[in-house]
């Protein structure tokens, strides 16, 4: 039996008989044979590995997106190499270099909050490595999967208005990141639609953390005319808001409304439970992989591809003033 026949049998080639495949696989198992994926990739030009770059592993959002990616990737014969950046630009660059060195077939990425220089991603494109962004995307002509943050934020702010809250503040994420800028614009548009003037004193630029939520809330409560509700760009910051309101002995939602964005795992377990927008994270991961896979298989850039996922409102206790 030739080496070529053995290789084809191990790969389930249709031209190899079932009897020969069984003999080869039984022998391979007995000898504890493991295929040399590096040698195989050099022959085929493919590694059947994709890289996924995430800014942080501290919140469930990115873990849930990864679940959506890996579930579909596995069904298509891909392994997934994951690199977490701890929200640091330097680690993001290192992750991209690692993926290039590993000869991945494609990359799915979401920006770290400190990333302002995109040269490492442009290098990926120059190397003709398929690249797709999700959630946090740069202002580049590269395929992406994003949430409809504008309309989701408009809906959340309108809900607070409909519940009878009068002075609605906003604690944002870094506004140079598209995700958080969209959410700010949705908040602003909802105020305008209800003939409510935008008060810049009610805007606090946060940094995606519990501490940011607590500090922003403290500063907002010290205003001569403090807010009676906050729409916040994401749920970790919302958790900080709820903590500070409890410290300040302000009852939620009777005296103060809070509405988040993400529907993180802890959101239904806070006291009171947190109203928020569900980002359909598993779907986002699946759409990101499907887009990348199309680019890998078709060999084209699909540079104009932008898939928008619709967020779903999840109404809980923290915004239901009319119940009291």
XYZ file of C-alpha atoms in Angstrom:
324
model
C 0.000 0.000 0.000
C 1.490 3.346 -1.045
C 1.857 6.429 1.162
C -0.610 8.247 -1.075
C -3.232 5.543 -0.522
C -2.731 5.701 3.254
C -3.074 9.489 3.199
C -6.272 9.312 1.182
C -7.714 6.627 3.436
C -7.068 8.746 6.530
C -8.785 11.661 4.796
C -11.863 9.575 3.893
C -11.207 10.053 0.173
C -14.184 8.707 -1.833
C -11.922 6.733 -4.218
C -10.616 4.563 -1.362
C -12.675 1.492 -0.488
C -14.337 1.129 2.904
C -12.253 -2.011 3.571
C -8.952 -0.207 2.931
C -10.047 2.771 5.062
C -10.900 0.454 7.953
C -7.496 -1.313 7.759
C -5.576 1.978 7.609
C -7.525 3.620 10.450
C -7.229 0.545 12.700
C -3.472 0.465 12.115
C -3.166 4.204 12.742
C -5.072 3.872 16.012
C -2.931 0.923 17.127
C 0.268 2.853 16.381
C -1.149 6.042 17.983
C -0.563 7.896 14.720
C -1.322 11.616 14.650
C -1.488 13.531 11.383
C 1.126 16.252 10.866
C -1.137 19.251 10.329
C 1.790 21.524 9.468
C 2.911 19.233 6.644
C -0.683 18.897 5.457
C -1.150 22.660 5.430
C 2.033 23.158 3.418
C 0.707 20.755 0.792
C -2.836 22.117 0.665
C -2.217 25.793 1.445
C -4.850 25.582 4.202
C -4.560 24.988 7.945
C -8.294 24.723 8.677
C -7.648 27.061 11.607
C -9.162 30.515 12.070
C -8.085 33.145 14.589
C -10.515 35.034 16.820
C -9.278 38.224 18.467
C -11.312 39.572 21.412
C -10.615 42.659 23.543
C -11.473 41.030 26.880
C -12.594 37.743 28.395
C -13.981 39.408 31.524
C -17.562 39.711 30.315
C -19.875 37.053 28.958
C -20.615 38.975 25.749
C -17.425 37.910 23.981
C -17.601 34.378 25.343
C -21.093 34.037 23.902
C -19.973 35.381 20.516
C -17.102 32.869 20.535
C -19.620 30.105 21.248
C -21.502 31.105 18.095
C -18.277 31.148 16.072
C -16.833 27.853 17.306
C -20.121 25.990 16.960
C -20.343 26.711 13.232
C -16.586 26.576 12.633
C -16.427 23.038 13.997
C -19.226 21.933 11.681
C -17.197 23.290 8.753
C -14.017 21.478 9.820
C -12.220 24.453 11.386
C -10.379 24.711 14.672
C -10.399 28.097 16.418
C -7.375 29.881 17.879
C -8.444 32.555 20.401
C -6.359 35.533 21.541
C -7.559 37.852 24.333
C -6.041 41.346 24.447
C -6.988 42.619 27.917
C -8.148 45.834 26.175
C -4.517 46.614 25.256
C -3.383 47.723 21.790
C 0.028 46.067 22.244
C -1.524 42.666 22.944
C -3.869 43.121 19.996
C -0.882 43.604 17.677
C 0.803 40.552 19.225
C -2.346 38.506 18.643
C -2.415 39.421 14.957
C 1.271 38.505 14.639
C 0.531 35.154 16.296
C -2.278 34.435 13.849
C -0.079 35.312 10.870
C 2.675 33.067 12.212
C 0.182 30.234 12.665
C -0.901 30.594 9.014
C -4.583 30.842 9.935
C -7.043 30.711 7.054
C -8.871 33.807 8.293
C -9.353 36.158 11.249
C -12.426 37.424 13.132
C -11.679 40.430 15.353
C -13.185 43.027 17.681
C -11.178 46.129 18.584
C -9.649 46.799 21.984
C -10.852 50.038 23.541
C -7.363 51.621 23.320
C -6.846 50.893 19.611
C -6.500 54.010 17.443
C -3.905 52.709 14.943
C -5.082 50.025 12.504
C -1.814 49.295 10.690
C -1.696 45.678 11.966
C -5.087 45.012 10.397
C -4.040 46.667 7.147
C -1.038 44.318 7.167
C -3.463 41.379 7.371
C -5.247 42.687 4.262
C -1.970 43.179 2.404
C -1.209 39.521 3.062
C -4.613 38.590 1.582
C -5.722 36.902 4.792
C -9.545 37.051 5.032
C -10.615 39.376 7.849
C -14.007 40.100 9.416
C -14.760 42.464 12.305
C -17.605 42.156 14.793
C -19.169 44.520 17.347
C -16.325 47.050 17.693
C -15.208 47.827 14.158
C -12.748 50.374 12.735
C -13.556 52.920 10.052
C -12.081 50.723 7.340
C -13.563 49.131 4.233
C -13.565 45.640 5.758
C -16.494 43.193 6.169
C -18.200 43.373 9.558
C -21.062 42.178 11.740
C -22.495 44.827 14.076
C -25.450 45.396 16.366
C -28.011 48.072 15.512
C -26.909 50.224 18.427
C -28.611 53.365 17.188
C -32.149 51.969 17.070
C -31.615 49.843 20.177
C -30.544 52.908 22.143
C -33.394 54.976 20.742
C -35.824 52.282 21.932
C -34.252 52.116 25.414
C -34.326 55.888 25.893
C -37.893 56.102 24.610
C -38.890 53.408 27.095
C -37.495 55.474 29.982
C -39.393 58.530 28.714
C -42.592 56.499 28.423
C -42.134 55.317 32.006
C -42.276 58.928 33.195
C -38.612 59.740 33.806
C -37.876 63.404 33.090
C -34.093 63.942 33.176
C -32.373 61.016 31.471
C -28.583 60.947 31.594
C -26.223 58.833 29.511
C -23.029 57.101 30.615
C -21.210 56.154 27.432
C -18.292 53.990 26.464
C -15.342 55.487 24.540
C -17.079 57.493 21.814
C -14.301 56.956 19.244
C -15.467 53.307 19.108
C -18.336 52.935 16.643
C -20.382 50.741 19.007
C -20.624 53.360 21.726
C -20.934 56.301 19.364
C -23.987 54.651 17.766
C -25.567 54.209 21.196
C -24.959 57.835 22.115
C -26.525 58.977 18.837
C -29.584 56.802 19.462
C -30.007 58.310 22.935
C -29.629 61.820 21.504
C -32.145 61.135 18.716
C -34.760 59.833 21.169
C -34.496 63.001 23.240
C -34.867 65.122 20.112
C -37.893 63.103 18.954
C -39.575 63.965 22.264
C -38.601 67.660 22.158
C -36.160 67.232 25.048
C -33.064 69.385 24.776
C -29.726 67.576 25.073
C -28.074 68.648 28.333
C -24.333 68.058 28.089
C -24.139 68.025 31.883
C -26.055 64.751 31.754
C -23.422 63.039 29.577
C -20.605 61.155 31.301
C -17.894 59.540 29.187
C -17.226 56.163 30.782
C -14.680 53.438 30.097
C -16.660 50.171 30.209
C -16.262 49.229 33.870
C -18.141 48.937 37.142
C -15.946 51.689 38.580
C -16.860 53.982 35.690
C -20.549 53.438 36.417
C -20.100 54.272 40.089
C -18.005 57.383 39.463
C -20.288 58.662 36.708
C -23.340 58.207 38.905
C -21.698 60.049 41.819
C -20.893 62.998 39.575
C -24.360 63.083 38.028
C -26.061 62.988 41.446
C -24.000 66.007 42.570
C -25.453 68.215 39.805
C -27.767 71.055 40.895
C -30.430 69.324 38.792
C -29.520 65.637 38.942
C -31.033 63.075 36.565
C -33.784 60.654 37.530
C -32.710 57.964 35.045
C -29.629 56.755 33.165
C -29.405 54.975 29.841
C -25.987 53.324 29.897
C -23.920 51.974 27.004
C -23.275 48.512 28.469
C -24.164 46.323 31.426
C -20.909 46.306 33.431
C -21.194 50.069 33.759
C -24.884 49.613 34.634
C -23.874 47.319 37.492
C -21.730 50.153 38.861
C -24.698 52.527 38.566
C -26.923 50.197 40.579
C -24.226 49.811 43.238
C -23.789 53.570 43.626
C -27.537 54.207 43.753
C -27.805 51.651 46.544
C -24.991 53.377 48.445
C -26.769 56.699 47.929
C -30.018 55.162 49.244
C -31.914 55.942 46.037
C -34.666 53.471 45.214
C -34.723 51.884 41.761
C -37.029 52.136 39.853
C -39.362 54.216 42.053
C -36.988 57.199 42.257
C -34.486 56.387 39.521
C -34.520 54.346 36.300
C -31.624 52.393 34.785
C -31.460 50.798 31.335
C -28.388 48.916 30.070
C -27.211 47.425 26.790
C -25.917 43.860 26.302
C -27.992 41.519 28.483
C -24.941 40.122 30.210
C -25.384 36.941 32.248
C -25.600 38.784 35.573
C -28.231 41.288 34.387
C -31.255 39.275 35.493
C -29.661 38.562 38.888
C -29.009 42.133 40.052
C -31.270 43.775 42.647
C -33.367 45.140 41.078
C -32.992 43.117 37.877
C -31.601 45.163 34.988
C -33.581 46.225 31.926
C -31.289 45.965 28.920
C -30.975 45.261 25.186
C -30.066 41.706 24.199
C -27.392 41.760 21.489
C -28.105 38.240 20.176
C -24.460 37.367 20.725
C -24.570 33.769 19.505
C -26.220 34.931 16.286
C -23.546 37.620 15.917
C -20.822 34.971 16.204
C -22.539 32.703 13.700
C -22.971 35.537 11.195
C -19.313 36.539 11.603
C -18.135 33.004 10.850
C -20.501 32.587 7.901
C -19.219 35.844 6.403
C -15.577 34.811 6.909
C -16.232 31.354 5.477
C -17.797 32.851 2.348
C -14.714 34.999 1.834
C -12.379 32.006 2.337
C -14.347 29.812 -0.066
C -15.115 32.414 -2.724
C -11.740 34.110 -2.646
C -13.239 37.593 -2.797
C -13.110 40.433 -0.320
C -16.818 41.222 0.057
C -15.507 44.537 1.361
C -18.939 46.112 1.268
C -20.515 43.371 3.410
C -21.967 44.737 6.629
C -24.398 42.561 8.529
C -26.558 44.353 11.102
C -28.047 42.335 13.967
C -31.215 43.668 15.611
C -31.060 43.946 19.444
C -34.029 42.734 21.475
C -35.383 44.672 24.493
C -35.442 42.783 27.780
C -37.596 44.707 30.251
C -36.934 43.989 33.912
C -37.427 45.817 37.206
C -34.868 48.635 36.930
C -36.879 50.733 34.453
C -40.490 50.006 35.378
C -41.450 53.192 37.258
C -45.126 52.839 36.299
C -45.334 49.651 38.354
C -44.905 51.719 41.512
